[in-house]
Amino acid sequence: MKKVFGWVVCGAFVMGMFSIAYAQFAKPDDAIAYRQSVMTLIGQHFGRIAAVVKGEKPYQQQEVAKNAELVSTLSKLPWDAFAAAGADKGKTHMKPEVLQNKEAFKSAAAAMEKEAAKLAQVAAGGSLDDVKTQFGAVGKSCKACHDKWRTQ
């Protein structure tokens, strides 16, 4: 488990470096695949926390904290891939409005990042009740973005 976690963290770091450098994608499909991959990872780690929040799995503070930290780290990665030329074409659920209203989209992305960072902080030292509260805030930020910027 520690080895897998180490590889995930290394992969997230490498992807983060690409994001910081304002990743250039050779084709629109590359941008779509990149952001969908990141969103899949976010969903996987957020889902692991959801299982604890719903009472389906026991609360293990260290595991929740690891997953929350990964969600926070990953939350910073996909946004440049939404702005790539042609990134609203192909097999995507992205609405064209993302490119038409970039500032509002960036604001929604920043809100999600902020809530994810708070979740990581709460999970590192908070009670399960605190985790549940902040988990809900992250979920609301995700839903608000999906409702406005994603086709169903």
Short mmCIF file of N, CA and C in Angstrom, two decimals:
data_model
loop_
_atom_site.label_atom_id
_atom_site.label_comp_id
_atom_site.label_asym_id
_atom_site.label_seq_id
_atom_site.Cartn_x
_atom_site.Cartn_y
_atom_site.Cartn_z
N MET A 1 0.83 -1.19 0.00
CA MET A 1 0.00 0.00 0.00
C MET A 1 0.87 1.25 0.00
N LYS A 2 1.94 1.24 0.81
CA LYS A 2 2.82 2.41 0.87
C LYS A 2 3.49 2.66 -0.48
N LYS A 3 3.85 1.57 -1.18
CA LYS A 3 4.49 1.71 -2.48
C LYS A 3 3.52 2.34 -3.48
N VAL A 4 2.28 1.87 -3.48
CA VAL A 4 1.26 2.40 -4.39
C VAL A 4 1.02 3.88 -4.08
N PHE A 5 0.89 4.19 -2.81
CA PHE A 5 0.68 5.58 -2.41
C PHE A 5 1.85 6.45 -2.86
N GLY A 6 3.06 5.95 -2.72
CA GLY A 6 4.25 6.68 -3.15
C GLY A 6 4.23 6.96 -4.65
N TRP A 7 3.83 5.97 -5.42
CA TRP A 7 3.75 6.16 -6.88
C TRP A 7 2.67 7.16 -7.24
N VAL A 8 1.53 7.11 -6.53
CA VAL A 8 0.44 8.06 -6.81
C VAL A 8 0.91 9.48 -6.50
N VAL A 9 1.59 9.65 -5.37
CA VAL A 9 2.08 10.98 -5.00
C VAL A 9 3.11 11.46 -6.02
N CYS A 10 4.02 10.58 -6.42
CA CYS A 10 5.02 10.96 -7.44
C CYS A 10 4.34 11.34 -8.75
N GLY A 11 3.35 10.54 -9.16
CA GLY A 11 2.62 10.84 -10.39
C GLY A 11 1.89 12.17 -10.28
N ALA A 12 1.28 12.42 -9.13
CA ALA A 12 0.58 13.69 -8.94
C ALA A 12 1.56 14.86 -8.98
N PHE A 13 2.74 14.67 -8.41
CA PHE A 13 3.75 15.72 -8.44
C PHE A 13 4.18 16.03 -9.87
N VAL A 14 4.44 14.98 -10.64
CA VAL A 14 4.84 15.17 -12.03
C VAL A 14 3.74 15.87 -12.81
N MET A 15 2.50 15.42 -12.61
CA MET A 15 1.38 16.07 -13.30
C MET A 15 1.26 17.52 -12.85
N GLY A 16 1.50 17.77 -11.57
CA GLY A 16 1.45 19.14 -11.06
C GLY A 16 2.49 20.03 -11.70
N MET A 17 3.65 19.48 -11.94
CA MET A 17 4.70 20.26 -12.59
C MET A 17 4.27 20.62 -14.02
N PHE A 18 3.60 19.70 -14.69
CA PHE A 18 3.09 20.01 -16.03
C PHE A 18 2.05 21.11 -15.94
N SER A 19 1.20 21.04 -14.93
CA SER A 19 0.16 22.04 -14.78
C SER A 19 0.77 23.42 -14.51
N ILE A 20 1.77 23.46 -13.66
CA ILE A 20 2.43 24.72 -13.34
C ILE A 20 3.05 25.33 -14.59
N ALA A 21 3.54 24.49 -15.45
CA ALA A 21 4.16 24.96 -16.68
C ALA A 21 3.13 25.26 -17.77
N TYR A 22 1.85 25.32 -17.39
CA TYR A 22 0.77 25.55 -18.35
C TYR A 22 0.85 24.55 -19.49
N ALA A 23 0.51 23.36 -19.13
CA ALA A 23 0.63 22.21 -20.03
C ALA A 23 0.11 22.53 -21.43
N GLN A 24 0.89 22.15 -22.39
CA GLN A 24 0.50 22.24 -23.79
C GLN A 24 0.17 20.83 -24.24
N PHE A 25 -0.93 20.71 -24.92
CA PHE A 25 -1.37 19.40 -25.36
C PHE A 25 -1.27 19.34 -26.87
N ALA A 26 -0.72 18.24 -27.37
CA ALA A 26 -0.51 18.08 -28.81
C ALA A 26 -1.83 18.07 -29.56
N LYS A 27 -2.86 17.48 -28.95
CA LYS A 27 -4.16 17.38 -29.59
C LYS A 27 -5.24 17.65 -28.54
N PRO A 28 -6.40 18.12 -28.97
CA PRO A 28 -7.49 18.31 -28.00
C PRO A 28 -7.82 17.02 -27.24
N ASP A 29 -7.74 15.87 -27.91
CA ASP A 29 -8.02 14.60 -27.23
C ASP A 29 -7.05 14.34 -26.08
N ASP A 30 -5.82 14.84 -26.19
CA ASP A 30 -4.85 14.69 -25.10
C ASP A 30 -5.30 15.48 -23.88
N ALA A 31 -5.79 16.69 -24.11
CA ALA A 31 -6.28 17.52 -23.00
C ALA A 31 -7.48 16.87 -22.34
N ILE A 32 -8.38 16.35 -23.16
CA ILE A 32 -9.58 15.69 -22.63
C ILE A 32 -9.18 14.47 -21.79
N ALA A 33 -8.30 13.64 -22.33
CA ALA A 33 -7.86 12.44 -21.60
C ALA A 33 -7.16 12.81 -20.30
N TYR A 34 -6.35 13.85 -20.33
CA TYR A 34 -5.62 14.29 -19.13
C TYR A 34 -6.60 14.70 -18.04
N ARG A 35 -7.52 15.59 -18.37
CA ARG A 35 -8.42 16.08 -17.33
C ARG A 35 -9.38 14.99 -16.86
N GLN A 36 -9.81 14.11 -17.76
CA GLN A 36 -10.68 13.02 -17.34
C GLN A 36 -9.94 12.05 -16.43
N SER A 37 -8.67 11.83 -16.69
CA SER A 37 -7.87 10.96 -15.83
C SER A 37 -7.73 11.55 -14.44
N VAL A 38 -7.46 12.84 -14.38
CA VAL A 38 -7.33 13.50 -13.08
C VAL A 38 -8.66 13.44 -12.33
N MET A 39 -9.75 13.71 -13.03
CA MET A 39 -11.07 13.68 -12.39
C MET A 39 -11.41 12.28 -11.90
N THR A 40 -11.00 11.26 -12.64
CA THR A 40 -11.21 9.88 -12.20
C THR A 40 -10.46 9.62 -10.90
N LEU A 41 -9.23 10.06 -10.83
CA LEU A 41 -8.45 9.89 -9.59
C LEU A 41 -9.08 10.64 -8.43
N ILE A 42 -9.52 11.86 -8.67
CA ILE A 42 -10.19 12.62 -7.62
C ILE A 42 -11.42 11.84 -7.15
N GLY A 43 -12.19 11.35 -8.09
CA GLY A 43 -13.39 10.59 -7.74
C GLY A 43 -13.09 9.34 -6.93
N GLN A 44 -12.01 8.66 -7.27
CA GLN A 44 -11.63 7.45 -6.54
C GLN A 44 -11.29 7.77 -5.08
N HIS A 45 -10.48 8.79 -4.88
CA HIS A 45 -10.05 9.12 -3.52
C HIS A 45 -11.16 9.79 -2.71
N PHE A 46 -11.97 10.60 -3.37
CA PHE A 46 -13.11 11.22 -2.71
C PHE A 46 -14.13 10.14 -2.34
N GLY A 47 -14.28 9.15 -3.21
CA GLY A 47 -15.19 8.04 -2.94
C GLY A 47 -14.77 7.22 -1.74
N ARG A 48 -13.48 7.09 -1.53
CA ARG A 48 -13.00 6.35 -0.35
C ARG A 48 -13.37 7.09 0.93
N ILE A 49 -13.31 8.41 0.88
CA ILE A 49 -13.73 9.22 2.04
C ILE A 49 -15.25 9.11 2.19
N ALA A 50 -15.97 9.12 1.07
CA ALA A 50 -17.43 9.02 1.11
C ALA A 50 -17.88 7.75 1.82
N ALA A 51 -17.19 6.65 1.58
CA ALA A 51 -17.55 5.39 2.23
C ALA A 51 -17.45 5.51 3.75
N VAL A 52 -16.47 6.26 4.23
CA VAL A 52 -16.32 6.47 5.67
C VAL A 52 -17.41 7.41 6.17
N VAL A 53 -17.64 8.48 5.44
CA VAL A 53 -18.65 9.47 5.83
C VAL A 53 -20.03 8.82 5.90
N LYS A 54 -20.32 7.91 4.99
CA LYS A 54 -21.62 7.23 4.97
C LYS A 54 -21.71 6.09 5.99
N GLY A 55 -20.60 5.78 6.64
CA GLY A 55 -20.60 4.71 7.62
C GLY A 55 -20.44 3.32 7.02
N GLU A 56 -20.08 3.26 5.75
CA GLU A 56 -19.89 1.97 5.08
C GLU A 56 -18.54 1.35 5.42
N LYS A 57 -17.61 2.18 5.82
CA LYS A 57 -16.27 1.72 6.23
C LYS A 57 -15.92 2.40 7.54
N PRO A 58 -15.09 1.75 8.35
CA PRO A 58 -14.72 2.37 9.63
C PRO A 58 -13.82 3.59 9.43
N TYR A 59 -13.91 4.52 10.36
CA TYR A 59 -13.09 5.72 10.32
C TYR A 59 -11.68 5.40 10.77
N GLN A 60 -10.75 5.52 9.85
CA GLN A 60 -9.33 5.40 10.14
C GLN A 60 -8.71 6.73 9.73
N GLN A 61 -8.41 7.53 10.71
CA GLN A 61 -8.00 8.91 10.48
C GLN A 61 -6.86 9.02 9.49
N GLN A 62 -5.85 8.17 9.57
CA GLN A 62 -4.70 8.26 8.67
C GLN A 62 -5.10 7.98 7.22
N GLU A 63 -5.97 7.02 7.01
CA GLU A 63 -6.41 6.70 5.65
C GLU A 63 -7.24 7.85 5.06
N VAL A 64 -8.14 8.39 5.87
CA VAL A 64 -8.95 9.52 5.41
C VAL A 64 -8.04 10.70 5.10
N ALA A 65 -7.07 10.94 5.96
CA ALA A 65 -6.14 12.07 5.75
C ALA A 65 -5.33 11.88 4.46
N LYS A 66 -4.88 10.65 4.18
CA LYS A 66 -4.12 10.39 2.94
C LYS A 66 -4.98 10.67 1.71
N ASN A 67 -6.21 10.18 1.75
CA ASN A 67 -7.11 10.38 0.62
C ASN A 67 -7.48 11.85 0.46
N ALA A 68 -7.69 12.54 1.56
CA ALA A 68 -8.02 13.97 1.49
C ALA A 68 -6.84 14.77 0.94
N GLU A 69 -5.64 14.41 1.32
CA GLU A 69 -4.45 15.10 0.80
C GLU A 69 -4.32 14.87 -0.70
N LEU A 70 -4.58 13.65 -1.14
CA LEU A 70 -4.53 13.37 -2.58
C LEU A 70 -5.60 14.15 -3.33
N VAL A 71 -6.80 14.22 -2.79
CA VAL A 71 -7.86 15.01 -3.43
C VAL A 71 -7.42 16.47 -3.54
N SER A 72 -6.83 16.99 -2.48
CA SER A 72 -6.36 18.37 -2.51
C SER A 72 -5.28 18.58 -3.57
N THR A 73 -4.32 17.69 -3.62
CA THR A 73 -3.24 17.79 -4.61
C THR A 73 -3.79 17.67 -6.03
N LEU A 74 -4.61 16.69 -6.25
CA LEU A 74 -5.17 16.45 -7.58
C LEU A 74 -6.09 17.58 -8.03
N SER A 75 -6.73 18.24 -7.07
CA SER A 75 -7.68 19.31 -7.42
C SER A 75 -7.02 20.47 -8.15
N LYS A 76 -5.73 20.57 -8.08
CA LYS A 76 -5.00 21.67 -8.73
C LYS A 76 -4.64 21.37 -10.19
N LEU A 77 -4.81 20.13 -10.62
CA LEU A 77 -4.25 19.70 -11.90
C LEU A 77 -5.10 19.88 -13.16
N PRO A 78 -6.39 19.67 -13.16
CA PRO A 78 -7.08 19.53 -14.45
C PRO A 78 -7.40 20.83 -15.18
N TRP A 79 -7.27 21.97 -14.54
CA TRP A 79 -7.87 23.20 -15.07
C TRP A 79 -7.25 23.69 -16.38
N ASP A 80 -5.96 23.59 -16.54
CA ASP A 80 -5.34 24.03 -17.80
C ASP A 80 -5.83 23.20 -18.98
N ALA A 81 -6.17 21.97 -18.74
CA ALA A 81 -6.63 21.09 -19.82
C ALA A 81 -8.03 21.47 -20.30
N PHE A 82 -8.75 22.25 -19.52
CA PHE A 82 -10.05 22.74 -19.98
C PHE A 82 -9.88 23.90 -20.96
N ALA A 83 -8.79 24.63 -20.85
CA ALA A 83 -8.59 25.82 -21.68
C ALA A 83 -7.87 25.53 -23.00
N ALA A 84 -7.42 24.31 -23.18
CA ALA A 84 -6.69 23.96 -24.41
C ALA A 84 -7.60 24.12 -25.62
N ALA A 85 -7.02 24.55 -26.72
CA ALA A 85 -7.78 24.75 -27.95
C ALA A 85 -8.47 23.45 -28.36
N GLY A 86 -9.76 23.53 -28.61
CA GLY A 86 -10.52 22.37 -29.05
C GLY A 86 -10.90 21.41 -27.93
N ALA A 87 -10.62 21.79 -26.68
CA ALA A 87 -10.85 20.89 -25.56
C ALA A 87 -12.34 20.67 -25.26
N ASP A 88 -13.20 21.41 -25.94
CA ASP A 88 -14.63 21.21 -25.75
C ASP A 88 -15.23 20.32 -26.85
N LYS A 89 -14.36 19.78 -27.69
CA LYS A 89 -14.78 18.91 -28.79
C LYS A 89 -14.40 17.47 -28.44
N GLY A 90 -14.95 16.53 -29.14
CA GLY A 90 -14.59 15.13 -28.90
C GLY A 90 -15.43 14.50 -27.81
N LYS A 91 -14.91 13.44 -27.20
CA LYS A 91 -15.64 12.70 -26.16
C LYS A 91 -15.46 13.40 -24.82
N THR A 92 -16.29 14.39 -24.59
CA THR A 92 -16.19 15.18 -23.38
C THR A 92 -17.58 15.59 -22.91
N HIS A 93 -17.68 15.85 -21.62
CA HIS A 93 -18.92 16.37 -21.05
C HIS A 93 -18.81 17.87 -20.79
N MET A 94 -17.72 18.47 -21.23
CA MET A 94 -17.49 19.89 -21.01
C MET A 94 -18.42 20.72 -21.89
N LYS A 95 -19.10 21.68 -21.28
CA LYS A 95 -19.93 22.59 -22.05
C LYS A 95 -19.04 23.64 -22.72
N PRO A 96 -19.40 24.10 -23.91
CA PRO A 96 -18.60 25.13 -24.59
C PRO A 96 -18.53 26.44 -23.79
N GLU A 97 -19.46 26.64 -22.87
CA GLU A 97 -19.48 27.86 -22.06
C GLU A 97 -18.22 28.01 -21.21
N VAL A 98 -17.53 26.90 -20.95
CA VAL A 98 -16.27 26.98 -20.19
C VAL A 98 -15.30 27.91 -20.91
N LEU A 99 -15.19 27.76 -22.21
CA LEU A 99 -14.28 28.60 -23.00
C LEU A 99 -14.82 30.00 -23.22
N GLN A 100 -16.12 30.15 -23.14
CA GLN A 100 -16.74 31.45 -23.35
C GLN A 100 -16.73 32.31 -22.09
N ASN A 101 -16.63 31.68 -20.94
CA ASN A 101 -16.66 32.40 -19.67
C ASN A 101 -15.56 31.86 -18.76
N LYS A 102 -14.33 32.03 -19.21
CA LYS A 102 -13.18 31.44 -18.52
C LYS A 102 -13.02 31.93 -17.09
N GLU A 103 -13.29 33.20 -16.84
CA GLU A 103 -13.09 33.74 -15.49
C GLU A 103 -14.06 33.11 -14.49
N ALA A 104 -15.30 32.95 -14.87
CA ALA A 104 -16.27 32.31 -13.97
C ALA A 104 -15.90 30.85 -13.73
N PHE A 105 -15.42 30.19 -14.77
CA PHE A 105 -14.99 28.80 -14.61
C PHE A 105 -13.78 28.71 -13.68
N LYS A 106 -12.81 29.61 -13.88
CA LYS A 106 -11.63 29.62 -13.00
C LYS A 106 -12.03 29.86 -11.56
N SER A 107 -13.02 30.71 -11.35
CA SER A 107 -13.50 30.99 -10.00
C SER A 107 -14.10 29.74 -9.37
N ALA A 108 -14.87 29.00 -10.15
CA ALA A 108 -15.46 27.75 -9.65
C ALA A 108 -14.36 26.73 -9.32
N ALA A 109 -13.35 26.66 -10.19
CA ALA A 109 -12.24 25.75 -9.95
C ALA A 109 -11.48 26.13 -8.68
N ALA A 110 -11.27 27.42 -8.49
CA ALA A 110 -10.57 27.90 -7.29
C ALA A 110 -11.36 27.58 -6.03
N ALA A 111 -12.68 27.68 -6.11
CA ALA A 111 -13.52 27.36 -4.95
C ALA A 111 -13.39 25.89 -4.59
N MET A 112 -13.35 25.03 -5.60
CA MET A 112 -13.19 23.60 -5.34
C MET A 112 -11.83 23.31 -4.72
N GLU A 113 -10.78 23.92 -5.27
CA GLU A 113 -9.44 23.74 -4.71
C GLU A 113 -9.39 24.17 -3.24
N LYS A 114 -10.01 25.30 -2.95
CA LYS A 114 -10.01 25.83 -1.58
C LYS A 114 -10.71 24.87 -0.62
N GLU A 115 -11.86 24.35 -1.03
CA GLU A 115 -12.60 23.42 -0.17
C GLU A 115 -11.84 22.11 -0.01
N ALA A 116 -11.18 21.64 -1.07
CA ALA A 116 -10.39 20.41 -0.99
C ALA A 116 -9.19 20.59 -0.05
N ALA A 117 -8.57 21.76 -0.10
CA ALA A 117 -7.45 22.04 0.81
C ALA A 117 -7.92 22.05 2.26
N LYS A 118 -9.10 22.61 2.50
CA LYS A 118 -9.66 22.60 3.85
C LYS A 118 -9.95 21.18 4.31
N LEU A 119 -10.44 20.34 3.40
CA LEU A 119 -10.71 18.95 3.76
C LEU A 119 -9.42 18.25 4.19
N ALA A 120 -8.35 18.48 3.46
CA ALA A 120 -7.06 17.87 3.82
C ALA A 120 -6.61 18.34 5.20
N GLN A 121 -6.81 19.61 5.47
CA GLN A 121 -6.42 20.17 6.76
C GLN A 121 -7.27 19.57 7.89
N VAL A 122 -8.57 19.52 7.69
CA VAL A 122 -9.47 18.97 8.70
C VAL A 122 -9.18 17.48 8.93
N ALA A 123 -8.98 16.75 7.85
CA ALA A 123 -8.74 15.31 7.97
C ALA A 123 -7.43 15.00 8.67
N ALA A 124 -6.47 15.89 8.56
CA ALA A 124 -5.17 15.67 9.20
C ALA A 124 -5.27 15.70 10.73
N GLY A 125 -6.26 16.39 11.25
CA GLY A 125 -6.32 16.48 12.70
C GLY A 125 -7.71 16.59 13.28
N GLY A 126 -8.72 16.50 12.43
CA GLY A 126 -10.07 16.70 12.91
C GLY A 126 -10.80 15.43 13.27
N SER A 127 -11.94 15.63 13.84
CA SER A 127 -12.81 14.50 14.19
C SER A 127 -13.58 14.07 12.95
N LEU A 128 -14.22 12.94 13.05
CA LEU A 128 -15.03 12.45 11.94
C LEU A 128 -16.15 13.44 11.64
N ASP A 129 -16.73 14.05 12.66
CA ASP A 129 -17.79 15.04 12.43
C ASP A 129 -17.27 16.23 11.63
N ASP A 130 -16.06 16.67 11.92
CA ASP A 130 -15.46 17.77 11.16
C ASP A 130 -15.19 17.35 9.72
N VAL A 131 -14.73 16.13 9.54
CA VAL A 131 -14.49 15.59 8.19
C VAL A 131 -15.80 15.55 7.42
N LYS A 132 -16.86 15.07 8.05
CA LYS A 132 -18.16 14.99 7.39
C LYS A 132 -18.63 16.37 6.93
N THR A 133 -18.47 17.36 7.79
CA THR A 133 -18.90 18.72 7.44
C THR A 133 -18.13 19.24 6.24
N GLN A 134 -16.81 19.11 6.27
CA GLN A 134 -16.00 19.63 5.17
C GLN A 134 -16.15 18.78 3.92
N PHE A 135 -16.37 17.50 4.07
CA PHE A 135 -16.65 16.62 2.93
C PHE A 135 -17.87 17.15 2.19
N GLY A 136 -18.89 17.53 2.93
CA GLY A 136 -20.10 18.10 2.33
C GLY A 136 -19.81 19.38 1.57
N ALA A 137 -18.94 20.23 2.11
CA ALA A 137 -18.58 21.48 1.43
C ALA A 137 -17.85 21.20 0.11
N VAL A 138 -16.97 20.22 0.12
CA VAL A 138 -16.26 19.86 -1.12
C VAL A 138 -17.26 19.32 -2.13
N GLY A 139 -18.13 18.44 -1.68
CA GLY A 139 -19.15 17.88 -2.56
C GLY A 139 -20.02 18.95 -3.20
N LYS A 140 -20.39 19.96 -2.41
CA LYS A 140 -21.20 21.07 -2.95
C LYS A 140 -20.44 21.84 -4.01
N SER A 141 -19.14 22.05 -3.79
CA SER A 141 -18.35 22.80 -4.79
C SER A 141 -18.22 21.99 -6.07
N CYS A 142 -18.07 20.68 -5.94
CA CYS A 142 -18.01 19.82 -7.14
C CYS A 142 -19.34 19.85 -7.89
N LYS A 143 -20.43 19.70 -7.15
CA LYS A 143 -21.74 19.67 -7.77
C LYS A 143 -22.06 21.00 -8.45
N ALA A 144 -21.74 22.10 -7.81
CA ALA A 144 -22.01 23.41 -8.41
C ALA A 144 -21.30 23.57 -9.74
N CYS A 145 -20.07 23.11 -9.80
CA CYS A 145 -19.30 23.19 -11.04
C CYS A 145 -19.89 22.26 -12.10
N HIS A 146 -20.18 21.05 -11.71
CA HIS A 146 -20.74 20.08 -12.67
C HIS A 146 -22.10 20.55 -13.18
N ASP A 147 -22.92 21.09 -12.30
CA ASP A 147 -24.24 21.56 -12.72
C ASP A 147 -24.15 22.66 -13.76
N LYS A 148 -23.17 23.53 -13.61
CA LYS A 148 -23.06 24.69 -14.52
C LYS A 148 -22.22 24.40 -15.76
N TRP A 149 -21.17 23.61 -15.63
CA TRP A 149 -20.17 23.50 -16.70
C TRP A 149 -20.09 22.14 -17.36
N ARG A 150 -20.91 21.19 -16.93
CA ARG A 150 -20.80 19.83 -17.46
C ARG A 150 -22.15 19.38 -18.03
N THR A 151 -22.12 18.74 -19.19
CA THR A 151 -23.34 18.15 -19.73
C THR A 151 -23.56 16.82 -19.03
N GLN A 152 -24.77 16.36 -19.02
CA GLN A 152 -25.07 15.09 -18.33
C GLN A 152 -25.00 13.96 -19.24
#
